[in-house]
Tab-separated table of N, CA and C in Angstrom:
chain	number	residue	atom	x	y	z
A	1	UNK	N	0.960	-1.015	-0.051
A	1	UNK	CA	0.045	0.022	-0.065
A	1	UNK	C	0.873	1.311	-0.024
A	2	UNK	N	0.466	2.231	-0.811
A	2	UNK	CA	1.327	3.480	-0.907
A	2	UNK	C	0.656	4.434	0.160
A	3	UNK	N	1.563	4.637	0.978
A	3	UNK	CA	1.087	5.512	2.040
A	3	UNK	C	1.682	6.988	1.912
A	4	UNK	N	1.239	8.079	2.856
A	4	UNK	CA	1.982	9.283	2.744
A	4	UNK	C	3.322	9.129	3.235
A	5	UNK	N	3.631	8.141	3.888
A	5	UNK	CA	4.954	8.183	4.357
A	5	UNK	C	5.816	7.634	3.299
A	6	UNK	N	5.365	6.845	2.383
A	6	UNK	CA	6.095	6.512	0.959
A	6	UNK	C	6.178	7.582	0.115
A	7	UNK	N	5.036	8.430	0.091
A	7	UNK	CA	5.051	9.670	-0.912
A	7	UNK	C	6.261	10.501	-0.351
A	8	UNK	N	6.336	10.808	0.971
A	8	UNK	CA	7.181	11.626	1.582
A	8	UNK	C	8.872	11.189	1.148
A	9	UNK	N	8.956	9.828	1.352
A	9	UNK	CA	10.364	9.373	0.828
A	9	UNK	C	10.477	9.540	-0.523
A	10	UNK	N	9.540	9.218	-1.308
A	10	UNK	CA	9.849	9.642	-2.932
A	10	UNK	C	10.034	10.939	-3.107
A	11	UNK	N	9.381	11.983	-2.329
A	11	UNK	CA	9.665	13.514	-2.718
A	11	UNK	C	11.148	13.700	-2.153
A	12	UNK	N	11.517	13.101	-1.184
A	12	UNK	CA	12.809	13.295	-0.753
A	12	UNK	C	14.019	12.704	-1.541
A	13	UNK	N	13.584	11.882	-2.713
A	13	UNK	CA	14.573	11.179	-3.615
A	13	UNK	C	14.766	9.707	-3.405
A	14	UNK	N	14.044	9.196	-2.524
A	14	UNK	CA	14.325	7.844	-2.141
A	14	UNK	C	14.056	6.887	-3.275
A	15	UNK	N	15.032	6.309	-3.990
A	15	UNK	CA	14.759	5.594	-5.193
A	15	UNK	C	14.086	4.205	-4.754
A	16	UNK	N	14.374	3.574	-3.801
A	16	UNK	CA	13.809	2.286	-3.405
A	16	UNK	C	12.419	2.517	-2.979
A	17	UNK	N	11.980	3.609	-2.452
A	17	UNK	CA	10.665	3.883	-2.288
A	17	UNK	C	9.742	4.193	-3.561
A	18	UNK	N	10.499	4.524	-4.496
A	18	UNK	CA	9.791	5.118	-5.673
A	18	UNK	C	9.685	3.727	-6.477
A	19	UNK	N	10.814	2.946	-6.568
A	19	UNK	CA	10.580	1.722	-7.287
A	19	UNK	C	9.520	0.690	-6.656
A	20	UNK	N	9.524	0.720	-5.345
A	20	UNK	CA	8.615	-0.176	-4.617
A	20	UNK	C	7.229	0.396	-4.918
A	21	UNK	N	6.880	1.718	-4.897
A	21	UNK	CA	5.437	2.067	-5.271
A	21	UNK	C	5.117	1.772	-6.685
A	22	UNK	N	6.094	2.092	-7.750
A	22	UNK	CA	5.953	1.549	-9.172
A	22	UNK	C	5.594	0.180	-9.176
A	23	UNK	N	6.322	-0.639	-8.420
A	23	UNK	CA	5.936	-2.215	-8.579
A	23	UNK	C	4.558	-2.391	-7.887
A	24	UNK	N	4.265	-1.778	-6.959
A	24	UNK	CA	2.955	-2.052	-6.416
A	24	UNK	C	1.997	-1.599	-7.278
A	25	UNK	N	2.103	-0.455	-8.032
A	25	UNK	CA	1.106	0.231	-8.772
A	25	UNK	C	0.926	-0.739	-10.152
A	26	UNK	N	1.989	-1.440	-10.400
A	26	UNK	CA	2.035	-2.337	-11.719
A	26	UNK	C	1.340	-3.448	-11.304
A	27	UNK	N	1.376	-3.976	-10.015
A	27	UNK	CA	0.900	-5.302	-9.612
A	27	UNK	C	-0.763	-4.994	-9.516
A	28	UNK	N	-0.983	-4.001	-9.252
A	28	UNK	CA	-2.435	-3.578	-8.928
A	28	UNK	C	-3.147	-3.536	-10.354
A	29	UNK	N	-2.294	-2.795	-11.267
A	29	UNK	CA	-2.886	-2.683	-12.619
A	29	UNK	C	-2.851	-4.286	-13.116
A	30	UNK	N	-2.104	-4.803	-13.110
A	30	UNK	CA	-2.224	-6.448	-13.777
A	30	UNK	C	-3.124	-7.067	-13.168
A	31	UNK	N	-3.474	-7.058	-11.881
A	31	UNK	CA	-4.536	-7.739	-11.121
A	31	UNK	C	-5.748	-7.201	-11.631
A	32	UNK	N	-6.197	-5.858	-11.797
A	32	UNK	CA	-7.427	-5.362	-12.073
A	32	UNK	C	-7.435	-5.814	-13.562
A	33	UNK	N	-6.611	-5.958	-14.499
A	33	UNK	CA	-6.801	-6.337	-15.845
A	33	UNK	C	-7.059	-7.841	-15.807
A	34	UNK	N	-6.330	-8.621	-14.995
A	34	UNK	CA	-6.721	-9.970	-14.951
A	34	UNK	C	-8.223	-10.295	-14.395
A	35	UNK	N	-8.483	-9.367	-13.406
A	35	UNK	CA	-9.841	-9.471	-12.923
A	35	UNK	C	-10.945	-9.384	-13.863
A	36	UNK	N	-10.695	-8.214	-14.553
A	36	UNK	CA	-11.582	-7.873	-15.547
A	36	UNK	C	-11.670	-8.928	-16.606
A	37	UNK	N	-10.476	-9.334	-17.193
A	37	UNK	CA	-10.459	-10.354	-18.020
A	37	UNK	C	-11.209	-11.734	-17.641
A	38	UNK	N	-10.804	-12.067	-16.653
A	38	UNK	CA	-11.500	-13.128	-15.887
A	38	UNK	C	-13.157	-13.061	-16.046
A	39	UNK	N	-13.631	-12.049	-15.465
A	39	UNK	CA	-15.173	-11.775	-15.608
A	39	UNK	C	-15.615	-11.851	-16.816
A	40	UNK	N	-15.000	-11.231	-17.903
A	40	UNK	CA	-15.225	-11.096	-19.098
A	40	UNK	C	-15.420	-12.456	-19.876
A	41	UNK	N	-14.302	-13.256	-19.407
A	41	UNK	CA	-14.325	-14.713	-19.961
A	41	UNK	C	-15.461	-15.574	-19.282
A	42	UNK	N	-15.711	-15.473	-18.047
A	42	UNK	CA	-16.845	-16.103	-17.700
A	42	UNK	C	-18.261	-15.818	-18.061
A	43	UNK	N	-18.298	-14.627	-18.455
A	43	UNK	CA	-19.590	-14.049	-19.080
A	43	UNK	C	-19.713	-14.673	-20.373
A	44	UNK	N	-18.488	-14.766	-21.304
A	44	UNK	CA	-18.592	-15.436	-22.573
A	44	UNK	C	-19.018	-16.821	-22.412
A	45	UNK	N	-18.271	-17.518	-21.534
A	45	UNK	CA	-18.469	-18.756	-21.365
A	45	UNK	C	-19.964	-19.130	-21.123
A	46	UNK	N	-20.637	-18.259	-20.287
A	46	UNK	CA	-21.883	-18.526	-19.776
A	46	UNK	C	-22.860	-18.516	-21.056
A	47	UNK	N	-22.710	-17.628	-21.998
A	47	UNK	CA	-23.228	-17.388	-23.304
A	47	UNK	C	-23.094	-18.765	-24.231
A	48	UNK	N	-21.799	-18.994	-24.438
A	48	UNK	CA	-21.535	-20.099	-25.262
A	48	UNK	C	-21.999	-21.497	-24.838
A	49	UNK	N	-21.959	-21.742	-23.508
A	49	UNK	CA	-22.365	-22.934	-22.772
A	49	UNK	C	-23.943	-23.066	-22.991
A	50	UNK	N	-24.580	-22.040	-22.878
A	50	UNK	CA	-26.115	-21.914	-23.123
A	50	UNK	C	-26.574	-22.228	-24.542
A	51	UNK	N	-25.623	-21.804	-25.553
A	51	UNK	CA	-25.881	-22.086	-26.995
A	51	UNK	C	-25.494	-23.584	-27.335
A	52	UNK	N	-24.366	-23.975	-26.616
A	52	UNK	CA	-23.939	-25.574	-26.905
A	52	UNK	C	-25.021	-26.370	-26.410
A	53	UNK	N	-25.583	-25.890	-25.133
A	53	UNK	CA	-26.548	-26.777	-24.511
A	53	UNK	C	-27.822	-26.908	-25.422
A	54	UNK	N	-28.277	-25.996	-26.037
A	54	UNK	CA	-29.262	-25.631	-27.025
A	54	UNK	C	-29.001	-26.639	-28.214
A	55	UNK	N	-27.887	-26.426	-28.728
A	55	UNK	CA	-27.504	-27.171	-29.914
A	55	UNK	C	-27.588	-28.764	-29.765
A	56	UNK	N	-26.970	-29.128	-28.478
A	56	UNK	CA	-27.118	-30.488	-28.159
A	56	UNK	C	-28.316	-31.086	-27.898
A	57	UNK	N	-29.245	-30.341	-27.394
A	57	UNK	CA	-30.540	-30.694	-27.357
A	57	UNK	C	-31.389	-30.942	-28.670
A	58	UNK	N	-31.172	-29.977	-29.228
A	58	UNK	CA	-31.865	-30.167	-30.759
A	58	UNK	C	-31.373	-31.319	-31.514
A	59	UNK	N	-29.954	-31.324	-31.489
A	59	UNK	CA	-29.435	-32.581	-32.108
A	59	UNK	C	-30.086	-33.859	-31.727
A	60	UNK	N	-30.020	-34.054	-30.256
A	60	UNK	CA	-30.454	-35.147	-29.685
A	60	UNK	C	-31.793	-35.562	-30.180
A	61	UNK	N	-32.766	-34.486	-29.984
A	61	UNK	CA	-34.163	-34.604	-30.240
A	61	UNK	C	-34.375	-34.891	-31.720
A	62	UNK	N	-33.593	-34.717	-32.628
A	62	UNK	CA	-33.649	-35.072	-34.013
A	62	UNK	C	-33.251	-36.344	-34.249
A	63	UNK	N	-32.371	-37.091	-33.597
A	63	UNK	CA	-31.768	-38.323	-33.689
A	63	UNK	C	-32.531	-39.323	-32.983
A	64	UNK	N	-33.176	-39.066	-31.929
A	64	UNK	CA	-33.910	-40.067	-30.994
A	64	UNK	C	-35.257	-39.522	-30.562
A	65	UNK	N	-35.862	-40.515	-30.521
A	65	UNK	CA	-37.241	-40.344	-29.847
A	65	UNK	C	-37.286	-40.669	-28.152
A	66	UNK	N	-37.945	-39.705	-27.629
A	66	UNK	CA	-37.848	-40.136	-26.174
A	66	UNK	C	-38.154	-41.641	-25.784
A	67	UNK	N	-37.384	-41.796	-24.685
A	67	UNK	CA	-37.285	-43.143	-24.165
A	67	UNK	C	-38.534	-43.798	-23.784
A	68	UNK	N	-39.400	-42.924	-23.095
A	68	UNK	CA	-40.665	-43.259	-22.722
A	68	UNK	C	-41.564	-41.948	-23.130
A	69	UNK	N	-43.010	-42.313	-22.922
A	69	UNK	CA	-43.960	-41.296	-23.138
A	69	UNK	C	-43.711	-40.526	-21.834
A	70	UNK	N	-43.894	-38.923	-22.140
A	70	UNK	CA	-43.808	-38.165	-21.064
A	70	UNK	C	-42.516	-38.007	-20.443
A	71	UNK	N	-41.373	-38.510	-21.032
A	71	UNK	CA	-40.077	-38.422	-20.529
A	71	UNK	C	-39.193	-37.834	-21.476
A	72	UNK	N	-38.511	-36.793	-20.974
A	72	UNK	CA	-37.507	-36.167	-22.181
A	72	UNK	C	-36.143	-36.672	-21.761
A	73	UNK	N	-36.117	-37.938	-22.383
A	73	UNK	CA	-34.550	-38.534	-22.214
A	73	UNK	C	-34.003	-38.856	-23.723
A	74	UNK	N	-33.018	-38.223	-23.963
A	74	UNK	CA	-32.511	-38.338	-25.258
A	74	UNK	C	-31.076	-38.835	-25.022
A	75	UNK	N	-30.453	-39.619	-26.178
A	75	UNK	CA	-29.109	-40.110	-25.956
A	75	UNK	C	-28.298	-39.868	-27.139
A	76	UNK	N	-27.088	-39.307	-26.830
A	76	UNK	CA	-26.182	-38.942	-27.860
A	76	UNK	C	-24.877	-39.739	-27.438
A	77	UNK	N	-24.150	-40.118	-28.329
A	77	UNK	CA	-22.886	-40.913	-27.951
A	77	UNK	C	-21.855	-39.818	-27.886
A	78	UNK	N	-20.637	-40.053	-27.170
A	78	UNK	CA	-19.663	-39.117	-27.023
A	78	UNK	C	-19.151	-38.553	-28.136
A	79	UNK	N	-18.888	-39.332	-29.129
A	79	UNK	CA	-18.247	-38.707	-30.400
A	79	UNK	C	-19.240	-37.865	-31.096
A	80	UNK	N	-20.625	-38.023	-31.102
A	80	UNK	CA	-21.506	-36.942	-31.480
A	80	UNK	C	-21.431	-35.665	-30.704
A	81	UNK	N	-21.450	-35.883	-29.415
A	81	UNK	CA	-21.293	-34.579	-28.644
A	81	UNK	C	-20.025	-33.979	-28.823
A	82	UNK	N	-18.853	-34.533	-29.144
A	82	UNK	CA	-17.633	-33.936	-29.354
A	82	UNK	C	-17.703	-33.208	-30.828
A	83	UNK	N	-18.338	-33.983	-31.674
A	83	UNK	CA	-18.755	-33.343	-33.175
A	83	UNK	C	-19.444	-31.912	-32.816
A	84	UNK	N	-20.407	-32.174	-32.357
A	84	UNK	CA	-21.486	-31.108	-32.282
A	84	UNK	C	-20.715	-29.683	-31.517
A	85	UNK	N	-19.869	-29.886	-30.410
A	85	UNK	CA	-19.363	-28.928	-29.883
A	85	UNK	C	-18.253	-28.525	-30.740
A	86	UNK	N	-17.364	-29.355	-31.434
A	86	UNK	CA	-16.153	-28.931	-32.239
A	86	UNK	C	-16.817	-27.994	-33.502
A	87	UNK	N	-18.069	-28.380	-33.828
A	87	UNK	CA	-18.664	-27.506	-35.116
A	87	UNK	C	-19.067	-26.233	-34.676
A	88	UNK	N	-19.763	-26.203	-33.426
A	88	UNK	CA	-20.075	-24.905	-32.721
A	88	UNK	C	-18.838	-23.878	-32.705
A	89	UNK	N	-17.915	-24.507	-32.131
A	89	UNK	CA	-16.654	-23.579	-31.659
A	89	UNK	C	-15.971	-23.121	-33.130
A	90	UNK	N	-15.872	-24.125	-34.009
A	90	UNK	CA	-15.468	-23.689	-35.195
A	90	UNK	C	-16.157	-22.466	-35.903
A	91	UNK	N	-17.603	-22.766	-36.025
A	91	UNK	CA	-18.521	-21.615	-36.447
A	91	UNK	C	-18.084	-20.421	-35.762
A	92	UNK	N	-18.015	-20.539	-34.401
A	92	UNK	CA	-17.912	-19.220	-33.797
A	92	UNK	C	-16.353	-18.443	-34.038
A	93	UNK	N	-15.657	-19.274	-34.142
A	93	UNK	CA	-14.202	-18.855	-34.560
A	93	UNK	C	-13.922	-18.152	-35.888
A	94	UNK	N	-14.824	-18.765	-36.736
A	94	UNK	CA	-15.051	-18.278	-38.272
A	94	UNK	C	-15.672	-17.058	-38.311
A	95	UNK	N	-16.641	-16.784	-37.251
A	95	UNK	CA	-17.505	-15.511	-37.474
A	95	UNK	C	-16.840	-14.401	-36.715
A	96	UNK	N	-15.607	-14.518	-36.152
A	96	UNK	CA	-14.977	-13.586	-35.383
A	96	UNK	C	-14.379	-12.316	-36.341
């Protein structure tokens, strides 16, 4: 934390205090940038997760009939899920 004492030292020409304050400010800046980036990433992932879930549901409904009447149970194989997710992400990357 940069205090009044630190600022007084800097004003008197204390190079170590100046470098310490600069280091602290850089750390705070990087932390804020990381925090903002992390929040942005989570927000984006939330959007994409919903879209992928919707696409998986639609594909499952197309390929399979419900297991029982009045039960929404569909089956997709692991390879199908992998392909659907891969196709979605490829489309998103191409649309950037």
